[in-house]
Coordinates of C-alpha atoms and ligand atoms in Angstrom, one line a residue:
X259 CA -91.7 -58.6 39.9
X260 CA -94.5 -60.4 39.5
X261 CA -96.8 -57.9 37.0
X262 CA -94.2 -55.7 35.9
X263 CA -95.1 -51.6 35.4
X264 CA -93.8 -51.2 31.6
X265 CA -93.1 -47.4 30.8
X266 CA -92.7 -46.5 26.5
X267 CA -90.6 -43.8 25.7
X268 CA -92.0 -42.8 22.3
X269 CA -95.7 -42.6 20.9
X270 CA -95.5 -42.7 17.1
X271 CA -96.0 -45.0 14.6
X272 CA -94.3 -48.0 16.1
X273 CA -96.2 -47.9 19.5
X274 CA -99.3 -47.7 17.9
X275 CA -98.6 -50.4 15.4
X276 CA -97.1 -52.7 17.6
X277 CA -95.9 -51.7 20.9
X278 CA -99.1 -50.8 22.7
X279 CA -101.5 -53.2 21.3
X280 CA -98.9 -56.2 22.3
X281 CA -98.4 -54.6 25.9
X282 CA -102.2 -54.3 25.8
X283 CA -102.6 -58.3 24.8
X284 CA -100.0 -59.1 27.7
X285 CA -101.8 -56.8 30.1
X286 CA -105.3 -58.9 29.5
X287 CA -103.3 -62.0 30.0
X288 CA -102.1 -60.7 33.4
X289 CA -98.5 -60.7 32.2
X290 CA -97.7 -57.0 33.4
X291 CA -99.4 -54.3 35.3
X292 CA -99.8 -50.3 34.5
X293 CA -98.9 -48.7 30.9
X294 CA -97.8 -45.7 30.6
X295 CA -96.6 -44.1 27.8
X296 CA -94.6 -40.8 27.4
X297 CA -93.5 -39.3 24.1
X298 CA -92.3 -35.3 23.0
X299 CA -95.8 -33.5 23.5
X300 CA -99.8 -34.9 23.8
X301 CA -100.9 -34.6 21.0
X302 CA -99.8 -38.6 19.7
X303 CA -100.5 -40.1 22.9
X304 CA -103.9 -38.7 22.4
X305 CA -104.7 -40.1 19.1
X306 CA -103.5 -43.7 20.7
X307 CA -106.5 -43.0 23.4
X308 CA -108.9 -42.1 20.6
X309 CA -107.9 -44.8 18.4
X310 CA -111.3 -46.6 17.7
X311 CA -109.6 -49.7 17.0
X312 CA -107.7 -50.1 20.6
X313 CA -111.2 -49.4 21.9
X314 CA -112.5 -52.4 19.9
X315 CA -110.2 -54.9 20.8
X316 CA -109.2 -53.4 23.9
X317 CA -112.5 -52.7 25.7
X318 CA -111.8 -50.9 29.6
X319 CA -108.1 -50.9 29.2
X320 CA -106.2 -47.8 28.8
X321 CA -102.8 -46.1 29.7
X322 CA -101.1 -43.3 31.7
X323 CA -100.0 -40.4 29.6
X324 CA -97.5 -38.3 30.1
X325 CA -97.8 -35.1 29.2
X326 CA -101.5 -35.9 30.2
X327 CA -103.9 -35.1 27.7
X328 CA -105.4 -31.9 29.7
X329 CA -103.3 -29.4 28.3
X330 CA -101.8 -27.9 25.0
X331 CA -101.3 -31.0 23.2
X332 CA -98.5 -29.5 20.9
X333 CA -96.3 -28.4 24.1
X334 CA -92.9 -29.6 24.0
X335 CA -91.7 -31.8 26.8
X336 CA -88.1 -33.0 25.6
X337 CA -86.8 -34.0 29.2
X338 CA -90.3 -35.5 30.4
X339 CA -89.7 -39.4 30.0
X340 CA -86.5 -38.5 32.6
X341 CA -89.0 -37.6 35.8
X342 CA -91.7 -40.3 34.4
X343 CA -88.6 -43.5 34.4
X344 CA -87.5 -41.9 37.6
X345 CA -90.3 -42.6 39.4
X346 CA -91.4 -46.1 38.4
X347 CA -90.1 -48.8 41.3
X348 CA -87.0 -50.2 40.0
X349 CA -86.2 -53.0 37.8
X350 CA -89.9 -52.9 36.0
X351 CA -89.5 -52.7 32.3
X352 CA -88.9 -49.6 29.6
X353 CA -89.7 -49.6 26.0
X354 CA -87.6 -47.0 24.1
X355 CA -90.1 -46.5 20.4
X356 CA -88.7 -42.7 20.1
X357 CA -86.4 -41.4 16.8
X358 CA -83.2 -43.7 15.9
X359 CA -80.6 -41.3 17.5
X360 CA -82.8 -41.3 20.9
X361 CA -82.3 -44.5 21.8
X362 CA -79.4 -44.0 23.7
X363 CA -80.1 -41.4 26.2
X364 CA -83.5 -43.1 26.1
X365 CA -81.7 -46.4 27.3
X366 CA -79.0 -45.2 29.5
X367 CA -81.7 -42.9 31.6
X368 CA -83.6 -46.1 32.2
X369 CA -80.6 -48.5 33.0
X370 CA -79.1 -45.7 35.5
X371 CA -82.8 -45.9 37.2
X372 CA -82.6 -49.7 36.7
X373 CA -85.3 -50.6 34.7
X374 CA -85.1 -53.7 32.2
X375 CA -85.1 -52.4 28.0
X376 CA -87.0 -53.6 25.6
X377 CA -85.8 -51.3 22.8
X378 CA -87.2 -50.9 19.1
X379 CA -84.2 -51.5 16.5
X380 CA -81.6 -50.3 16.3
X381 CA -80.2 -50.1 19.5
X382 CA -78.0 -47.5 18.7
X383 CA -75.9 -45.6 15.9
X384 CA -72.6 -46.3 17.5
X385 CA -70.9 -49.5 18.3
X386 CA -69.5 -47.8 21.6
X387 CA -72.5 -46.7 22.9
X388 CA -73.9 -50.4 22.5
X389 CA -71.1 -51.6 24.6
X390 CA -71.9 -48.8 27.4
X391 CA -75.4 -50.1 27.8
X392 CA -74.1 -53.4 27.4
X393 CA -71.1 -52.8 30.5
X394 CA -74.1 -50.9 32.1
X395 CA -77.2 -53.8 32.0
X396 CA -74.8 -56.5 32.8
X397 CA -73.2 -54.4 36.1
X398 CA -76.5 -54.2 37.2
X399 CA -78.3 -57.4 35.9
X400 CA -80.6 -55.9 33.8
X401 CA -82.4 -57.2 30.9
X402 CA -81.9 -55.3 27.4
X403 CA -83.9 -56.6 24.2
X404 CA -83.5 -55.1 20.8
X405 CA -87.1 -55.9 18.9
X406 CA -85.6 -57.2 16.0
X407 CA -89.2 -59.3 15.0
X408 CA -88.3 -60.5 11.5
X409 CA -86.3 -63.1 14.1
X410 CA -89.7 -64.0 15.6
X411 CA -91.2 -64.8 12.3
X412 CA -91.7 -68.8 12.3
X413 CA -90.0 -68.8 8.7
X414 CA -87.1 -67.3 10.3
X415 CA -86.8 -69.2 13.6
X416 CA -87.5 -72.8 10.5
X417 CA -84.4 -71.3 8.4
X418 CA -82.3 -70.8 11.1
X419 CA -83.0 -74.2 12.5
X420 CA -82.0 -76.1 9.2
X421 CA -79.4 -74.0 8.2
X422 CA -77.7 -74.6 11.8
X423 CA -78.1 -77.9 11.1
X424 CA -76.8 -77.9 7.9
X425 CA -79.3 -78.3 5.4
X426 CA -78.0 -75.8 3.3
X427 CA -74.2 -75.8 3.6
X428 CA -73.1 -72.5 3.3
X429 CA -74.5 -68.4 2.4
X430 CA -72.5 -67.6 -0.6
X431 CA -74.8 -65.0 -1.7
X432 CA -77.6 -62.9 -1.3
X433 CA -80.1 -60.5 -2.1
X434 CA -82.6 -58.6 0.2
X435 CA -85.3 -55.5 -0.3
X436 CA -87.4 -54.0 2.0
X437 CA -89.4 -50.9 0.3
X438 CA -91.9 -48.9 2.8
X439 CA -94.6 -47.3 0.7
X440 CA -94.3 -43.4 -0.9
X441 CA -97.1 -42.4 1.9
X442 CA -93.9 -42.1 4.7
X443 CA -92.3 -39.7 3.5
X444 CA -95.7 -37.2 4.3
X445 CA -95.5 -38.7 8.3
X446 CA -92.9 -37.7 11.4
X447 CA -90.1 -39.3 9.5
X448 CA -88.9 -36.2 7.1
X449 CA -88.5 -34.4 10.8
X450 CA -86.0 -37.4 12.2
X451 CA -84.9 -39.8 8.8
X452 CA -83.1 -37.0 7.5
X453 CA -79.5 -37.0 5.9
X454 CA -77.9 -36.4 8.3
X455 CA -79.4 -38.9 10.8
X456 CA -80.3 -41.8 8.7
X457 CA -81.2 -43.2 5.3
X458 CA -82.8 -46.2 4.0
X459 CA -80.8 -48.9 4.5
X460 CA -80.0 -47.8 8.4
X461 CA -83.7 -47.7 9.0
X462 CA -84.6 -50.6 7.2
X463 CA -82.2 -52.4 6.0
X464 CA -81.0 -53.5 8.9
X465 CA -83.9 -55.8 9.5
X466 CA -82.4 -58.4 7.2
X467 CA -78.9 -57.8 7.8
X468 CA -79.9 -59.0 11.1
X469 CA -81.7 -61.7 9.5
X470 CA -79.0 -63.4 7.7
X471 CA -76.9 -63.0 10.7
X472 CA -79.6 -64.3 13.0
X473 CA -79.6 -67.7 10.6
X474 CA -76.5 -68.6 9.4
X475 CA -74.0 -66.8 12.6
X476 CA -71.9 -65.3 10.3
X477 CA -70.6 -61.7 11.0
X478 CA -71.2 -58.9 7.9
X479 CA -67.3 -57.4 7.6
X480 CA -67.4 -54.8 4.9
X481 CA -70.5 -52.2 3.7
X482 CA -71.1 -50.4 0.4
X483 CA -73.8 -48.3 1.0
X484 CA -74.8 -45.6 -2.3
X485 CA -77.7 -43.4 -1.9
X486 CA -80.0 -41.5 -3.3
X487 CA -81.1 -38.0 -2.4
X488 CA -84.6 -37.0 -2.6
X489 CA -86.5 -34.3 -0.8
X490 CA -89.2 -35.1 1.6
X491 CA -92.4 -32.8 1.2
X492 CA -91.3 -30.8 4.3
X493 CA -88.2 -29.7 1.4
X494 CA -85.7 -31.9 3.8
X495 CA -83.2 -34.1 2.2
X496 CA -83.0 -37.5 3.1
X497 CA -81.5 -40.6 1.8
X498 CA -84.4 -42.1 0.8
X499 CA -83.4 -45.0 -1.9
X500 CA -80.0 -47.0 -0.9
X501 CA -78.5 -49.7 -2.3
X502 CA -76.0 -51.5 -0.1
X503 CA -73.3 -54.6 -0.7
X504 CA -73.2 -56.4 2.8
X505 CA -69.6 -59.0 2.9
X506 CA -69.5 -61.3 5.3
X507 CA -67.1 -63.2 7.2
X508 CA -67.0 -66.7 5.2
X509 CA -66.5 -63.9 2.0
X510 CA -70.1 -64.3 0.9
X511 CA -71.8 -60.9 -0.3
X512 CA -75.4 -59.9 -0.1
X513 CA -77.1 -57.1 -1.7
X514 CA -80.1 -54.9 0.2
X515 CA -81.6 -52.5 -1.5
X516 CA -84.3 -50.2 1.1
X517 CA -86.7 -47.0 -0.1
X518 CA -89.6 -45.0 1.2
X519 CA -90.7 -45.2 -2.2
X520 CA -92.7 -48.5 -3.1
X521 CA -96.3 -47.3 -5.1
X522 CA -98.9 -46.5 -2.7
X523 CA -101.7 -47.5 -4.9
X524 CA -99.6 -51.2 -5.0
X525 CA -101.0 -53.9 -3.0
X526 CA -99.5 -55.1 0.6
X527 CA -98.4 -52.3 3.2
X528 CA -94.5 -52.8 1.7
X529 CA -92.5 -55.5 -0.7
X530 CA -89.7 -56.9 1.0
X531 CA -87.9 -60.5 1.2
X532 CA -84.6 -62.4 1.3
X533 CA -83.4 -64.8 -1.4
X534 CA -79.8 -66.6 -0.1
X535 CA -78.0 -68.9 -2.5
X536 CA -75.7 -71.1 -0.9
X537 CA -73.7 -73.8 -1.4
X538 CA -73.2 -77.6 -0.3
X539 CA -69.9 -79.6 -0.9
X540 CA -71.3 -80.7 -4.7
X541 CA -74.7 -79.2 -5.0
X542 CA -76.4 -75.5 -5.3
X543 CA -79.2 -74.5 -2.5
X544 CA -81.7 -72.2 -2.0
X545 CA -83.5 -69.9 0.7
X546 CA -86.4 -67.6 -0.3
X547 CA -88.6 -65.8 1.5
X548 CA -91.6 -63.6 0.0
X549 CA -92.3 -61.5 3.0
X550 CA -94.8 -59.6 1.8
X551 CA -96.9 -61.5 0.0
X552 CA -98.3 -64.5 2.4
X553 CA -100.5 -65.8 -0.3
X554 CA -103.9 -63.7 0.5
X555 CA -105.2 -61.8 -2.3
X556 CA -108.6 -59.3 -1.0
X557 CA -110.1 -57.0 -3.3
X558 CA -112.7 -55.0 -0.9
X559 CA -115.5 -53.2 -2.1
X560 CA -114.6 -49.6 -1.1
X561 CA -111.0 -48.5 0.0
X562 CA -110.7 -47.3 3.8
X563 CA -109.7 -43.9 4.1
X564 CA -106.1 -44.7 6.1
X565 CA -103.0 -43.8 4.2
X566 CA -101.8 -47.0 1.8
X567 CA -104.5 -48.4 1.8
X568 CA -106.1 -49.5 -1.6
X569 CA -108.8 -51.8 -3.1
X570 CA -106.7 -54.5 -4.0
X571 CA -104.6 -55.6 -1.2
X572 CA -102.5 -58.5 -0.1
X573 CA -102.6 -58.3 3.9
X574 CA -100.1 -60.4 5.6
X575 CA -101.4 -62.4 8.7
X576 CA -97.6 -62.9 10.2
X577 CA -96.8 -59.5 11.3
X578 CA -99.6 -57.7 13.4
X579 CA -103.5 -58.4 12.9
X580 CA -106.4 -58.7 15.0
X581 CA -108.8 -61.6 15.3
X582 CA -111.8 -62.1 16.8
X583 CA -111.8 -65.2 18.6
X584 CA -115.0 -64.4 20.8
X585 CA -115.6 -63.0 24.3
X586 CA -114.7 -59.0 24.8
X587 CA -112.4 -57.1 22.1
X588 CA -110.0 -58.6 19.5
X589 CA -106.7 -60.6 20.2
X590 CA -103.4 -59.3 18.4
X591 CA -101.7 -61.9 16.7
X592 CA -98.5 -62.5 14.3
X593 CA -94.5 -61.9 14.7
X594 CA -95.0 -58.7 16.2
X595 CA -96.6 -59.7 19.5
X596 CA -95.0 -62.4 19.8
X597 CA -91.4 -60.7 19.7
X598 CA -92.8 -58.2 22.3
X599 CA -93.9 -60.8 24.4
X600 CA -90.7 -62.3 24.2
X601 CA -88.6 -59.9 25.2
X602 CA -90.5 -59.0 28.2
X603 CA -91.2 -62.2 29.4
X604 CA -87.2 -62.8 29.3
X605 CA -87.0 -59.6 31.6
X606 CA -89.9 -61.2 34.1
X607 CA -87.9 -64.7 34.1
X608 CA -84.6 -62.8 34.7
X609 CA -86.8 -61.4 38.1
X610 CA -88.6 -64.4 38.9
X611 CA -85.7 -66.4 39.2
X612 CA -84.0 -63.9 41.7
X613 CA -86.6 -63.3 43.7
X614 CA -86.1 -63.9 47.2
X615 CA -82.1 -64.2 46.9
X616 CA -80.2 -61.7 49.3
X617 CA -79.3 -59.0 47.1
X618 CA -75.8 -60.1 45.6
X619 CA -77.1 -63.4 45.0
X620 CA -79.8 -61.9 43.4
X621 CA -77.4 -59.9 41.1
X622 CA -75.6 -62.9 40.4
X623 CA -78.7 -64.7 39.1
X624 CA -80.0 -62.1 37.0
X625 CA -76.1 -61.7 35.2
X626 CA -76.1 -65.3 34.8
X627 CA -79.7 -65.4 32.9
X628 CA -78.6 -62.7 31.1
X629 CA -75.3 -64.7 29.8
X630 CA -77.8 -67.5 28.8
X631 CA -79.8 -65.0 26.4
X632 CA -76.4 -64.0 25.4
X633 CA -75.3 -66.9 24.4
X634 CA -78.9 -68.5 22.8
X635 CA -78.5 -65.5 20.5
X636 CA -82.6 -65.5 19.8
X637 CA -83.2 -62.6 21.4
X638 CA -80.8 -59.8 19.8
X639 CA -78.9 -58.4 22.9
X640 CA -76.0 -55.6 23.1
X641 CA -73.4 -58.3 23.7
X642 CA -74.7 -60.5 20.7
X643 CA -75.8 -58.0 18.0
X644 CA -73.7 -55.0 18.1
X645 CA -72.2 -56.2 14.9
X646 CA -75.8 -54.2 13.6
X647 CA -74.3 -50.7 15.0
X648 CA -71.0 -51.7 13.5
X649 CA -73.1 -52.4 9.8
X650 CA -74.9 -48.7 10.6
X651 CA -71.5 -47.4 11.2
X652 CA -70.0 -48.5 8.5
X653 CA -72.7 -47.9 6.2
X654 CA -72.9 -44.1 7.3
X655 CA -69.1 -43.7 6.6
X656 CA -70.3 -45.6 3.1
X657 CA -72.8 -43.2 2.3
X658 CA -70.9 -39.8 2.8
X659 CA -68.1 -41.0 0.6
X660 CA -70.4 -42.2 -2.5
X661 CA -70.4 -45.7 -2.0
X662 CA -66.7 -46.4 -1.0
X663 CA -66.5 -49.4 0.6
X664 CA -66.2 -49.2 4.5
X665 CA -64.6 -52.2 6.6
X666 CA -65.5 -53.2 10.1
X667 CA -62.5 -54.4 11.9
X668 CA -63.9 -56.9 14.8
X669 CA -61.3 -57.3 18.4
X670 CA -61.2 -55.7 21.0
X671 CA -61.8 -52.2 20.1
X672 CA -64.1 -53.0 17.1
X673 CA -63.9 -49.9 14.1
X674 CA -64.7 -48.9 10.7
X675 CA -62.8 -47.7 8.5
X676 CA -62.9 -46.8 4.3
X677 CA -60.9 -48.8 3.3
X678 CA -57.6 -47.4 1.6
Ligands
LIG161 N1 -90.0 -52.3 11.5 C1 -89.5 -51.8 12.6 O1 -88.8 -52.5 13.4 C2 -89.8 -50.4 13.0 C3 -90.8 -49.8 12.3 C4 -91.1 -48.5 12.6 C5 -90.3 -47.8 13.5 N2 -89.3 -48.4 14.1 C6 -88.4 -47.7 15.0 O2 -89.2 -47.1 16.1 C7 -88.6 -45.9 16.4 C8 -89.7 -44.9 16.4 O3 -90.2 -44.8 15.1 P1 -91.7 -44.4 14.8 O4 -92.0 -44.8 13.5 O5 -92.6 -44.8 15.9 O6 -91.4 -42.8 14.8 P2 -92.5 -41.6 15.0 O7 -91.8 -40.4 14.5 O8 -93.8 -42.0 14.5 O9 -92.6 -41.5 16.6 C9 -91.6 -41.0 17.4 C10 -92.1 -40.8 18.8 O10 -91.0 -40.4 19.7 C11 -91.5 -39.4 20.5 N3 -90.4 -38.6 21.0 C12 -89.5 -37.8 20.3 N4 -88.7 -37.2 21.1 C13 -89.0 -37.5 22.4 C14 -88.5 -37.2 23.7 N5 -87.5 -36.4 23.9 N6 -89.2 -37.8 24.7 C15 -90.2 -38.6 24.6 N7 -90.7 -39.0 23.4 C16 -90.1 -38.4 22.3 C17 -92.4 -38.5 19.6 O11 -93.3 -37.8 20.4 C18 -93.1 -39.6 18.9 O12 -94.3 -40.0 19.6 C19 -87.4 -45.6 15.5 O13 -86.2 -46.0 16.2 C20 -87.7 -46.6 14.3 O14 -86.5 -46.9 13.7 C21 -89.0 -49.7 13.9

């Protein structure tokens, strides 16, 4: 596979924040071939081929839609992305950006067509449909990446580093927020973020659990997860301010508390960061990460029209923005491309270094790159994360029952359970 075809599965927010403008990046490098992108009707996929800002940084490139953009752009076509995966030439790559609780049928459809996954976060809801796609990708040596790109953040990758190495001793305790702005709970989100799908720790929050896991390698065994019902504008109910208590396997505790509800009119797109307190054999130490405020302060002189945005702002350079380094369009830089990149790239290598094997050789190769990712533990993988769908579960059991504490039981049949 030398320029893969990558198919997404989804055309909201995600895709146009970060998916398709890094698979646009990669595509001017020559890294992959054709886009296409399929989501529920056409009416999203057309505002991603009017977006004026894809057509400045962009210029000439474009994508395949599917439904195509022809016909009633509000037409419902549930079963679509099935026909579109089944017809790309196998083992190319499929990005699955649709709602939380479509990520499995999303993921197994392309595995059973055998495309590599690169798959927004979470992987899944349940624990034992993470090990199905896991039994599944590795039986056919198939790549599966779970965009988790607070891990491709340099201050991440620099904390996990000296941590590992012992510059910290050991996480003793925590605390994490991550508050999206008021203005989501008026987009797609009060049709799919509902009660009884999600809440805001299971969309969020699981950014830094993944985070603290990602640097230190300890396991989170226990969730307390209390919500707070509020309506969404559509009168839906969701769980849209959760405070959660995270324990972890060495007995430290972290606290995360996730909303749709930080002020619009206050400045940066969200507030979030981690602060970990650990401990050495004689001697306190510290980790703490502002997240969203990088140290840039703008005040413009009029406010754009798009929702969030205000006159005072604090942008962040680390996550997704465009530059203009000269020559045609603009260049995407920041965590969120390269995370994308990543992950694809690691499905390209997984080809590249079977290529030309006789075909059970060439399984062989691919099973045994996919071991190595495994086992490196930078890319989040179904074998090396699922301990996130166990957190979800558990916090889901949590949050029905007020709070209670629910425990994840590891082995070989990992559960969770309230505990008694
Ligand atoms: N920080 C992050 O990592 C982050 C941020 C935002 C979203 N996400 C994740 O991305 C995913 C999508 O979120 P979003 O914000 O883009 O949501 P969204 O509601 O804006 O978009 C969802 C898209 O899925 C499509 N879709 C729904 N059903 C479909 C079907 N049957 N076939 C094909 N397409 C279908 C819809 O048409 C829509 O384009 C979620 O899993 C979310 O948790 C991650």
């Amino acid at each position: 596979m030398s320029k893969p075809v990558v198919t997404v599965v989804g055309g909201g927010m995600i895709t146009n924040d970060q998916i398709l403008p890094a698979l646009y990046q990669m595509q001017r490098l020559g890294l992959i071939g054709e886009i296409q992108i399929t989501a529920l009707n056409a009416r999203p996929l057309k505002a991603l081929a009017d977006s004026e800002l894809f057509a400045r940084a962009f210029p000439g490139q474009s994508f395949r839609a599917f439904p195509d953009l022809s016909g009633d752009l509000d037409k419902p076509y549930p079963e679509l992305f099935q026909e579109v995966v089944a017809k790309m030439p196998p083992r190319n790559v499929v990005v699955a950006a649709v709602p939380d609780q479509l990520h499995f049928p999303v993921i197994m459809t392309a595995l059973k067509h055998n495309q590599h996954v690169c798959s927004v976060k979470p992987l899944v809801l349940k624990v034992e449909q993470a090990h199905e796609i896991e039994r599944e990708a590795y039986a056919r040596g198939l790549v599966v990446g779970v965009e988790y790109h607070k891990r491709f953040d340099d201050r991440s990758l620099l904390a996990r580093r000296r941590y590992r190495s012992g510059a910290f001793g050991e996480f003793k305790l925590g605390t994490a927020a991550l508050l999206e702005k008021w203005y989501y709970r008026h987009s797609n989100f009060q049709n799919w973020c509902t009660a009884e799908n999600s809440d805001a720790f299971t969309y969020i929050g699981c950014h830094y659990v993944d985070l603290v896991h990602f640097i230190t390698g300890l396991l989170p065994v226990s969730v307390s997860l209390f919500g707070v019902l509020d309506k969404y504008p559509n009168g839906k109910d969701g769980y849209l301010w959760t405070d959660a208590r995270v324990l972890w396997s060495n007995g430290a505790c972290l606290n995360v508390q996730n909303a749709l509800g930080f002020p619009d009119d206050a400045p940066g797109s969200n507030t979030q960061g981690l602060t970990m307190y650990c401990a050495g054999e004689d001697k306190g130490s510290l980790i703490s990460h502002s997240d969203q405020y990088r140290g840039l302060k703008y005040s413009y002189v009029r406010k754009d029209d798009s929702p969030g945005s205000t006159i005072y702002a604090e942008p962040s350079t680390d996550y997704l923005q465009y530059i203009d380094l000269g020559g045609k369009g603009l260049v995407p830089v920041g965590y969120g491309y390269r995370s994308v990149e990543f992950i694809v790239k690691a499905a390209i290598r997984a080809e590249t270094e079977a290529e030309g094997l006789p075909e059970a050789a060439a399984l062989a190769k691919r099973q045994q790159v996919l071991k190595e990712y495994d086992e490196a533990g930078v890319m989040a993988t179904p074998a090396n994360s699922s301990y996130n769908e166990l957190v979800i579960e558990a916090g889901r059991l949590s949050i029905v029952n007020g709070g209670r504490e629910a425990v994840i039981e590891y082995g070989d049949r990992p559960r969770v359970r309230l505990r008694g």
